[in-house]
PDB file of C-alpha atoms in Angstrom:
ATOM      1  CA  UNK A   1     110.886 -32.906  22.032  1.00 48.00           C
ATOM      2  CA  UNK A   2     110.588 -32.621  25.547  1.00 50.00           C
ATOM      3  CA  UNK A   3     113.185 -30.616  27.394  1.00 50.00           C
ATOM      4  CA  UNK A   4     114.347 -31.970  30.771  1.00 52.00           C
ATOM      5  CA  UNK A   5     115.814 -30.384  34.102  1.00 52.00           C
ATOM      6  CA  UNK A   6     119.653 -30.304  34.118  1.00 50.00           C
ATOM      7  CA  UNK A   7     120.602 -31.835  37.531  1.00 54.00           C
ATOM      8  CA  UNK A   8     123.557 -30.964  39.520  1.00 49.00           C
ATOM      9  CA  UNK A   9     124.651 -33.355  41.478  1.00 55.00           C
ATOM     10  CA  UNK A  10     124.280 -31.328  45.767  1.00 53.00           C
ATOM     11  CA  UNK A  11     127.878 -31.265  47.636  1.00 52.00           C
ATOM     12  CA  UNK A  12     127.947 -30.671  51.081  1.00 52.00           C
ATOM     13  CA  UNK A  13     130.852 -28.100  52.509  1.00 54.00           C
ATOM     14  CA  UNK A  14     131.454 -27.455  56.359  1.00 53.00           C
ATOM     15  CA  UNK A  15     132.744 -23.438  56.264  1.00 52.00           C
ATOM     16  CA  UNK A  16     135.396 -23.724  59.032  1.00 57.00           C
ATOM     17  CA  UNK A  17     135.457 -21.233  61.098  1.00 60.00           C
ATOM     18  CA  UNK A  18     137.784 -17.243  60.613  1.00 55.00           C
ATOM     19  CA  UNK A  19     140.657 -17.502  63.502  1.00 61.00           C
ATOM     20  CA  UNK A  20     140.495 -15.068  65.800  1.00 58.00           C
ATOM     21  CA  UNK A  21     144.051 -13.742  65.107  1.00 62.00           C
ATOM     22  CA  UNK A  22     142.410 -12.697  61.452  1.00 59.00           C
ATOM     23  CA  UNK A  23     139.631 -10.757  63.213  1.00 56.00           C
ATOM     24  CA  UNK A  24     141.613  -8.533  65.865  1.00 61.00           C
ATOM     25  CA  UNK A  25     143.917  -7.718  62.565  1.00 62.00           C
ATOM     26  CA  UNK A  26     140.890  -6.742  60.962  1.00 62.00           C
ATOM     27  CA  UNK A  27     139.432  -4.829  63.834  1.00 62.00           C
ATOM     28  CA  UNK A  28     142.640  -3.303  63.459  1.00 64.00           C
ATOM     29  CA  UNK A  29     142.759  -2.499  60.317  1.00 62.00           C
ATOM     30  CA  UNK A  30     139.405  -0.516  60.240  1.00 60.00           C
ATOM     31  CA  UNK A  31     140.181   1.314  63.031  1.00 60.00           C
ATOM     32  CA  UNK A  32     143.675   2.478  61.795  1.00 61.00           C
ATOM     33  CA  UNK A  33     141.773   3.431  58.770  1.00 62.00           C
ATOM     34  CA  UNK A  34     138.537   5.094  60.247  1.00 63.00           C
ATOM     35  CA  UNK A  35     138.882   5.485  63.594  1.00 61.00           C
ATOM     36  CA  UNK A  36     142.378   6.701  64.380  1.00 62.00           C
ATOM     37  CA  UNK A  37     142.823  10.003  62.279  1.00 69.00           C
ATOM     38  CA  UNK A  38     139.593  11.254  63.932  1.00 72.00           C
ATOM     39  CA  UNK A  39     141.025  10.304  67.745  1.00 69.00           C
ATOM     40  CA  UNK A  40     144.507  11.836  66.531  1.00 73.00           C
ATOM     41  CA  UNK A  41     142.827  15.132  66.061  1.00 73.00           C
ATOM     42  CA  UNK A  42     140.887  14.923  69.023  1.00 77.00           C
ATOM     43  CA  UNK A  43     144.154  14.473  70.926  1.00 79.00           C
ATOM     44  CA  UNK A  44     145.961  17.670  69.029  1.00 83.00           C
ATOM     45  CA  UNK A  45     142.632  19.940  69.443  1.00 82.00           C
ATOM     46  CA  UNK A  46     142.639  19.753  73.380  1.00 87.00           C
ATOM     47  CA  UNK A  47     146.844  19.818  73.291  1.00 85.00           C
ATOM     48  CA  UNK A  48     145.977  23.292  71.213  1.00 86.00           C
ATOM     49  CA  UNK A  49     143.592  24.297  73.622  1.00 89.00           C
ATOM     50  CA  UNK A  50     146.195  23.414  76.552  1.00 88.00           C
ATOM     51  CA  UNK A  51     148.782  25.561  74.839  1.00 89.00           C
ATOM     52  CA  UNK A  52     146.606  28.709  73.840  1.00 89.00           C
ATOM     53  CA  UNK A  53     145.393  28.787  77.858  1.00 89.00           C
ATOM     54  CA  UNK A  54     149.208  29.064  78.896  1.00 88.00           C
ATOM     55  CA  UNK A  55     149.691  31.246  76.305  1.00 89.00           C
ATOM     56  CA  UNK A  56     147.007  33.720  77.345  1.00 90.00           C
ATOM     57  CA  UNK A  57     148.212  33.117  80.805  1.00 89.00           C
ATOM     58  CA  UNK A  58     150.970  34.183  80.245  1.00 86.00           C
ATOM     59  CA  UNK A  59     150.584  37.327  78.469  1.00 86.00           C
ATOM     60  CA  UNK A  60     148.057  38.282  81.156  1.00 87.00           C
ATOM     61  CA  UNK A  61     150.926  37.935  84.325  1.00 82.00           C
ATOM     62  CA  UNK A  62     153.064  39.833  81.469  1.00 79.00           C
ATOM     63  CA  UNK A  63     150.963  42.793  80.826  1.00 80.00           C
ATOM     64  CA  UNK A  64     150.029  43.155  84.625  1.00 79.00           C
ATOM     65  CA  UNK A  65     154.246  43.059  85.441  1.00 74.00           C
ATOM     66  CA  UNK A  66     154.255  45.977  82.597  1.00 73.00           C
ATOM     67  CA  UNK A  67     156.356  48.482  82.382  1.00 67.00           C
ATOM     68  CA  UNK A  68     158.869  45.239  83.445  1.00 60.00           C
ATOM     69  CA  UNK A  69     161.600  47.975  84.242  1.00 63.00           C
ATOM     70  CA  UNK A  70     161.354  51.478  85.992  1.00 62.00           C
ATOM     71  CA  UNK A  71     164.511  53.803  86.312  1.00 61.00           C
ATOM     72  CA  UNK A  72     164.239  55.547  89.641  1.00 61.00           C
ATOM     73  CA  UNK A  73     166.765  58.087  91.021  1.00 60.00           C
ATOM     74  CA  UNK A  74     168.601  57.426  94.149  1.00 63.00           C
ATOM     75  CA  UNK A  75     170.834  58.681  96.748  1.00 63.00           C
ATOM     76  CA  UNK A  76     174.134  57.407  97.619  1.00 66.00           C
ATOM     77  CA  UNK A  77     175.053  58.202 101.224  1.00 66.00           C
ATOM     78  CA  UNK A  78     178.960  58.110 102.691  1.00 67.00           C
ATOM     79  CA  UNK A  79     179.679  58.858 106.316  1.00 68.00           C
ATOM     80  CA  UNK A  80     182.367  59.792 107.833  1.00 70.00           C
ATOM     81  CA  UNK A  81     183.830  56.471 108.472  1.00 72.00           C
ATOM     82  CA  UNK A  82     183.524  55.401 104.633  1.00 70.00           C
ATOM     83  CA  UNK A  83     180.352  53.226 104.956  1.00 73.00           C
ATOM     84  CA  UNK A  84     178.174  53.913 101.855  1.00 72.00           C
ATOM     85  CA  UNK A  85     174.472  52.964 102.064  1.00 70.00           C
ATOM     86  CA  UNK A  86     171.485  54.597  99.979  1.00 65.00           C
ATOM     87  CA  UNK A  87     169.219  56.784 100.731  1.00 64.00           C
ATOM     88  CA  UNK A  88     165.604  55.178 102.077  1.00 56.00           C
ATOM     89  CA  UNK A  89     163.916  58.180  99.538  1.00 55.00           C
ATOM     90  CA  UNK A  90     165.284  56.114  96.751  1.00 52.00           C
ATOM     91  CA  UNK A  91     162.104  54.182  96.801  1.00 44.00           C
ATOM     92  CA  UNK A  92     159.758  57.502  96.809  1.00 56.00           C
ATOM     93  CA  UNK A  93     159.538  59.620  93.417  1.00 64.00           C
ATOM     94  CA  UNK A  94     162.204  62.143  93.052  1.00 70.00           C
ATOM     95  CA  UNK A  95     160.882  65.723  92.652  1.00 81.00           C
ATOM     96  CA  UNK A  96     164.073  68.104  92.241  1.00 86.00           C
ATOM     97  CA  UNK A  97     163.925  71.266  94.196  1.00 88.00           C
ATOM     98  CA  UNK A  98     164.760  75.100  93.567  1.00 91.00           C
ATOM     99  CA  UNK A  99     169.171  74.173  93.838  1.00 92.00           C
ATOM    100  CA  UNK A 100     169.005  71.230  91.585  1.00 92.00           C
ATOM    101  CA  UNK A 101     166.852  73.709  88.872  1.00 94.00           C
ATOM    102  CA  UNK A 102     168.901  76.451  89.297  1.00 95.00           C
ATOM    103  CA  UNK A 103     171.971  74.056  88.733  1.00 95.00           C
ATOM    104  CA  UNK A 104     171.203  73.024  85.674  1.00 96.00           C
ATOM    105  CA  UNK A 105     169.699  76.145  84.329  1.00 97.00           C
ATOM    106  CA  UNK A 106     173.165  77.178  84.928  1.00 96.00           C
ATOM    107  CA  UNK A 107     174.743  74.723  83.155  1.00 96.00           C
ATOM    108  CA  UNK A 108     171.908  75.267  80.340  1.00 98.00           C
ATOM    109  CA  UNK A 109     173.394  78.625  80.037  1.00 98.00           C
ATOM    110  CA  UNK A 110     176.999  77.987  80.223  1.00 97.00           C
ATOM    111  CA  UNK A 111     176.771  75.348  77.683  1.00 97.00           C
ATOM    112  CA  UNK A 112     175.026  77.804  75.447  1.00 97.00           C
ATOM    113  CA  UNK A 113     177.703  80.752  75.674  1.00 97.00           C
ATOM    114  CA  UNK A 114     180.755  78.976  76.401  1.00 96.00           C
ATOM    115  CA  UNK A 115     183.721  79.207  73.688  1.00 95.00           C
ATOM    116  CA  UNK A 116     186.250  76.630  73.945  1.00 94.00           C
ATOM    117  CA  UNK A 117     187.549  74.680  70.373  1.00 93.00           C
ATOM    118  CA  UNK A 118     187.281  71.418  72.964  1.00 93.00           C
ATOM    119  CA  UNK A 119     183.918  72.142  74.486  1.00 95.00           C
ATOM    120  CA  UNK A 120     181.783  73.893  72.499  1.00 95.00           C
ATOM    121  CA  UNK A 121     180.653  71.925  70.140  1.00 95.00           C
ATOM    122  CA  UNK A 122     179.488  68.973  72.481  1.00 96.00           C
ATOM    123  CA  UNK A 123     177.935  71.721  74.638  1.00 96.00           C
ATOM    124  CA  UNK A 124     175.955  73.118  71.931  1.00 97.00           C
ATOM    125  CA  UNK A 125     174.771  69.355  71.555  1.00 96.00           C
ATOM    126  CA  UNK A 126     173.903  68.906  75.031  1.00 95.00           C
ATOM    127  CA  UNK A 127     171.894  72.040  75.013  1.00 97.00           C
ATOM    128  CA  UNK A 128     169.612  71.620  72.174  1.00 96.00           C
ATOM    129  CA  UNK A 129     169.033  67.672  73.263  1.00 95.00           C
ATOM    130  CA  UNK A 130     166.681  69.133  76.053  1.00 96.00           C
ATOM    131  CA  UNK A 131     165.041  71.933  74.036  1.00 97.00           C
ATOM    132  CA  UNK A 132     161.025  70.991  73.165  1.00 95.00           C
ATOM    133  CA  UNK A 133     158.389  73.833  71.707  1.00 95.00           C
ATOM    134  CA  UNK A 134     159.504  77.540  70.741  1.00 96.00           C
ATOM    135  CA  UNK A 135     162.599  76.695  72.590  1.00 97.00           C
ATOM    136  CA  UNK A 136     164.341  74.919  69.365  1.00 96.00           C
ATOM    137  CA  UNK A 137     163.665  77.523  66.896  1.00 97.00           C
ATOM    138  CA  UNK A 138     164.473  80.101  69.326  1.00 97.00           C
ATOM    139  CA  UNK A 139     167.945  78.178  70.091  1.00 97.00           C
ATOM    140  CA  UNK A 140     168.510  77.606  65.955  1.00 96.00           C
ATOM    141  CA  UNK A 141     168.277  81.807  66.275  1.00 96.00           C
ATOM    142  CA  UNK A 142     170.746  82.126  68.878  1.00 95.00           C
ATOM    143  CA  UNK A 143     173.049  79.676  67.475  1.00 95.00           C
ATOM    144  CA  UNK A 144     173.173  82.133  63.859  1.00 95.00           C
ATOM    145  CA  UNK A 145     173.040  84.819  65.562  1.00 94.00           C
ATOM    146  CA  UNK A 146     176.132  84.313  68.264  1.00 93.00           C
ATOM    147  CA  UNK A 147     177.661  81.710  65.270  1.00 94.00           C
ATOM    148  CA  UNK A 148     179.858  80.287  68.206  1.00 94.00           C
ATOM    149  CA  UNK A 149     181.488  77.557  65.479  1.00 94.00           C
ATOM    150  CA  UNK A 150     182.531  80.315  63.119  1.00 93.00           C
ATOM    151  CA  UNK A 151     184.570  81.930  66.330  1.00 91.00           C
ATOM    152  CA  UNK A 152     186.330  78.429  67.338  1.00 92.00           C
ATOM    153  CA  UNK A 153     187.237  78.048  63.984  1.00 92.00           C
ATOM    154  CA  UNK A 154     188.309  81.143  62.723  1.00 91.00           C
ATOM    155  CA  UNK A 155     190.063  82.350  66.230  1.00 88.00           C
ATOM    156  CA  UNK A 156     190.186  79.395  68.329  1.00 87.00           C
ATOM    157  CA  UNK A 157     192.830  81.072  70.884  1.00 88.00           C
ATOM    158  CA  UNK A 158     189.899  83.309  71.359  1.00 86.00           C
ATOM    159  CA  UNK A 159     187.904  81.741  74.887  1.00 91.00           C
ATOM    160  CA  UNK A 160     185.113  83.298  76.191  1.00 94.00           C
ATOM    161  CA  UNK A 161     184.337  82.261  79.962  1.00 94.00           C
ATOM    162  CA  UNK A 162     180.922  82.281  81.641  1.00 96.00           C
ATOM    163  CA  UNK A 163     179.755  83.840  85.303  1.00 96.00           C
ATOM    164  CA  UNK A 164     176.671  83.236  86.652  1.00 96.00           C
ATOM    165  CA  UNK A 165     175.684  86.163  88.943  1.00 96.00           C
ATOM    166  CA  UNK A 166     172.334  84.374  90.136  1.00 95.00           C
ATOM    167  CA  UNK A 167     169.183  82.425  89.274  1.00 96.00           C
ATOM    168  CA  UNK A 168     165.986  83.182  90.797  1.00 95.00           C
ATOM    169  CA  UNK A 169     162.339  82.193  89.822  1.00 95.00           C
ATOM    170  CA  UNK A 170     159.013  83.933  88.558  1.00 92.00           C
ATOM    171  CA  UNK A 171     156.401  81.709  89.324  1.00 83.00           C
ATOM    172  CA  UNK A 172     156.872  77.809  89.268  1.00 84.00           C
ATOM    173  CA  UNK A 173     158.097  77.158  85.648  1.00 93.00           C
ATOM    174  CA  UNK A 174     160.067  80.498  84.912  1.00 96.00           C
ATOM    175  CA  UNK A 175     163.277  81.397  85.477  1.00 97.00           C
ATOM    176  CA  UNK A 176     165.609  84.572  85.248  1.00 97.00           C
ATOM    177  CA  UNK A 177     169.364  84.202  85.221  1.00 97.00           C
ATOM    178  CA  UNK A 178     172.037  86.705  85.600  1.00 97.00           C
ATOM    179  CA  UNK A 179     175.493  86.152  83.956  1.00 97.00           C
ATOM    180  CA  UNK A 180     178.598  87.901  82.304  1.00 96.00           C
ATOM    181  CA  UNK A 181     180.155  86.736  79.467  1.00 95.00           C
ATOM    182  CA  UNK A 182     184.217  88.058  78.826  1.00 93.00           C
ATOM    183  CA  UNK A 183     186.299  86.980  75.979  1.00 88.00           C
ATOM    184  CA  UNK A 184     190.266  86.610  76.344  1.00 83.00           C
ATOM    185  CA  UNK A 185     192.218  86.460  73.214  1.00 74.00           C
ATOM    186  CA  UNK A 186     195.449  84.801  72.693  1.00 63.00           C
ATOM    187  CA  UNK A 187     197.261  86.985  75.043  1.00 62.00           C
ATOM    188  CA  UNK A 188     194.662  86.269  77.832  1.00 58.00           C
ATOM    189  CA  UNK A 189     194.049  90.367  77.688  1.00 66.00           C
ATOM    190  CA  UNK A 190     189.888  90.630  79.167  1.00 64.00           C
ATOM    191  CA  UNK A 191     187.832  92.070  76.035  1.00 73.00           C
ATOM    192  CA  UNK A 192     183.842  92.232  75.245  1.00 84.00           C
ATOM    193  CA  UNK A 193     182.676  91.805  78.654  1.00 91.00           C
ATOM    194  CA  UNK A 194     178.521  91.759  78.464  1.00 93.00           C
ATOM    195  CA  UNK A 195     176.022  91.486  80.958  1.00 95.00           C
ATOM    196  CA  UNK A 196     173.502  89.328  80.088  1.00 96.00           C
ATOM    197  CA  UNK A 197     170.263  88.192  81.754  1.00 97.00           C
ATOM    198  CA  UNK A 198     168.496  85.172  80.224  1.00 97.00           C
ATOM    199  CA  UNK A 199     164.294  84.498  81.118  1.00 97.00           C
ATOM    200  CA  UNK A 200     163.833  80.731  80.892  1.00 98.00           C
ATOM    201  CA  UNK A 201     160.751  78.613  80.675  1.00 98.00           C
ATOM    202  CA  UNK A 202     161.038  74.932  80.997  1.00 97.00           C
ATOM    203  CA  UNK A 203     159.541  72.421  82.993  1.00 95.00           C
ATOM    204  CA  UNK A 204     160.914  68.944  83.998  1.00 94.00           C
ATOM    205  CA  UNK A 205     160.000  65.110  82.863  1.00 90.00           C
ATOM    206  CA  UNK A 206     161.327  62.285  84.786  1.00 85.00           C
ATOM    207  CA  UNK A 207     164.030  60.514  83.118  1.00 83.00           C
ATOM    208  CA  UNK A 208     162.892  57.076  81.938  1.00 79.00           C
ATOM    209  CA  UNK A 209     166.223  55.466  80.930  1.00 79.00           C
ATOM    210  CA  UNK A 210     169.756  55.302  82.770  1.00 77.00           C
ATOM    211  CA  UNK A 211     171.238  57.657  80.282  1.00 82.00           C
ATOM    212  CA  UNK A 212     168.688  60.244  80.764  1.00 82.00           C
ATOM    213  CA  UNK A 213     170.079  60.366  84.860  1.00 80.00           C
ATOM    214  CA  UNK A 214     173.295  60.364  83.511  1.00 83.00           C
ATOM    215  CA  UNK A 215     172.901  63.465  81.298  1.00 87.00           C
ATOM    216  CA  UNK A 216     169.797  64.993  82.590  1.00 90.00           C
ATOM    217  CA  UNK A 217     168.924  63.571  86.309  1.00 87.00           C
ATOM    218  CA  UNK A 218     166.186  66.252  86.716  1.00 90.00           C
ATOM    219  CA  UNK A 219     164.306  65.787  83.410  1.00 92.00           C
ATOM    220  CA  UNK A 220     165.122  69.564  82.163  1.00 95.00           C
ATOM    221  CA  UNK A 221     163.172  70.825  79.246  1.00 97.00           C
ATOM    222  CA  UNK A 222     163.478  74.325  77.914  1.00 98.00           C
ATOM    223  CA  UNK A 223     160.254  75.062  76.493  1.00 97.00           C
ATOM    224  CA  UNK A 224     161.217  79.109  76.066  1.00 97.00           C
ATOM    225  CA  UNK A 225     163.791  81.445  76.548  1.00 97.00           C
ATOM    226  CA  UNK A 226     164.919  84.984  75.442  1.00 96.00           C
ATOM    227  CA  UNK A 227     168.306  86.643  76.514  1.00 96.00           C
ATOM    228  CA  UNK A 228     169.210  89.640  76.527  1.00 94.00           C
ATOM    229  CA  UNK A 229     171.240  92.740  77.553  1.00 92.00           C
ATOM    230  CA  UNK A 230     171.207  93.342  82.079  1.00 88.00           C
ATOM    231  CA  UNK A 231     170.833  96.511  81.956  1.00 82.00           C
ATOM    232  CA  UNK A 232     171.253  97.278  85.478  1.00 78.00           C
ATOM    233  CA  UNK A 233     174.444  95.517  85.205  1.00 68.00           C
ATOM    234  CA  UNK A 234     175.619  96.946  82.432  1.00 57.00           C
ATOM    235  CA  UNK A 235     175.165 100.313  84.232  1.00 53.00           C
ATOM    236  CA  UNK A 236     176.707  99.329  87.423  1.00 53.00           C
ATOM    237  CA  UNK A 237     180.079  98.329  85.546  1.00 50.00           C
ATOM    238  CA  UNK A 238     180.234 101.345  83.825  1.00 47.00           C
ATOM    239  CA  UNK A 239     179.975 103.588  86.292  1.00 44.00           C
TER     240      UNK A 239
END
């Protein structure tokens, strides 16, 4: 039985052509799907890189304008007629001389051996705050030994006032200051007058913030000290 070719009748079709419209939309649609997340990051890598320049910009002109705040002491002038006007050595570093050391050495040692129930105890505070080295177990000492809180609290109408006879130097850091101590009690009769004489060594820091010129313009530290009895003095008033 002979087998014979199955025949399909040809047909002729004319494709029409895609519109145009179809292949921008499909241009499109590639790209959005390729093309665009890889431009995207392009885009946020160089805005990155933009930003980290300004940033390290930035922290350069900081670090140059660094410390961005200096306290400086100054000096307020008033003449006669009232005008005020500072000082041109505000803009030059202070130094303090021999008065403004022996000033506050002064003070140092008034607010170390004063007795007043309304002073004391914030001159005690003021006095350690600008102790440093030997000079704050050597205060602690004095402080036990003198025990200036157990007098204004057991006999606070007892006061015991402060003279300071002089302060002179030994060498640049090293001072020696002369004083008498005399307690009144409530009657305001003189008792326990001493003679004291009181070595200091200390050295001074430039303040760095407005409160440090407020309570210590000069930069005082007491690195040292050792008081004791003036002899000489002590001698001289008995006699």
């Amino acid at each position: 039985m002979a087998v014979g070719k199955l025949k399909f009748p040809g047909r002729s079709r004319t494709l029409s052509p895609i519109p145009q419209e179809s292949l921008d939309d499909g241009k499109r649609v590639f790209f959005e799907a390729s093309g665009a997340p890889t431009v995207n990051g392009n885009r946020w890598f160089i805005v990155a890189m933009v930003l980290a320049a300004s940033v390290t910009m930035l922290s350069i002109a900081i670090w140059r304008m660094l410390p961005l705040k200096s306290v400086m002491p100054y000096i307020v002038k008033v003449s006669d007629s009232g005008y005020v006007a500072a000082d041109p050595a505000a803009a030059k570093k202070y130094v303090p001389g021999e008065r403004e050391k022996r000033y506050f050495l002064a003070k140092w040692v008034r607010q170390v051996y004063l007795l007043d129930p309304s002073l004391t105890v914030k001159n005690l505070k003021d006095a350690w705050s600008i102790t440093s080295g030997d000079a704050v177990a050597e205060f602690r000492g004095q402080i036990k030994k003198d025990n200036p809180i157990g007098k204004i609290t057991n006999t606070p109408q007892n006061i015991r006032a402060v003279d300071i006879n002089s302060v002179s130097f030994v060498g640049g850091n090293t001072s020696l200051v002369r004083f008498t101590t005399s307690e009144r009690g409530s009657y305001g009769k003189e008792r326990d007058v001493k003679h004291l004489i009181a070595t200091i060594h200390f050295h001074c820091i430039p303040p760095q913030t407005a409160s440090e010129i407020l309570t210590n313009p000069i930069g005082l530290q007491i690195t040292n000290f050792d008081i004791t009895e003036d002899i000489n003095n002590s001698q001289e008033g008995g006699q």
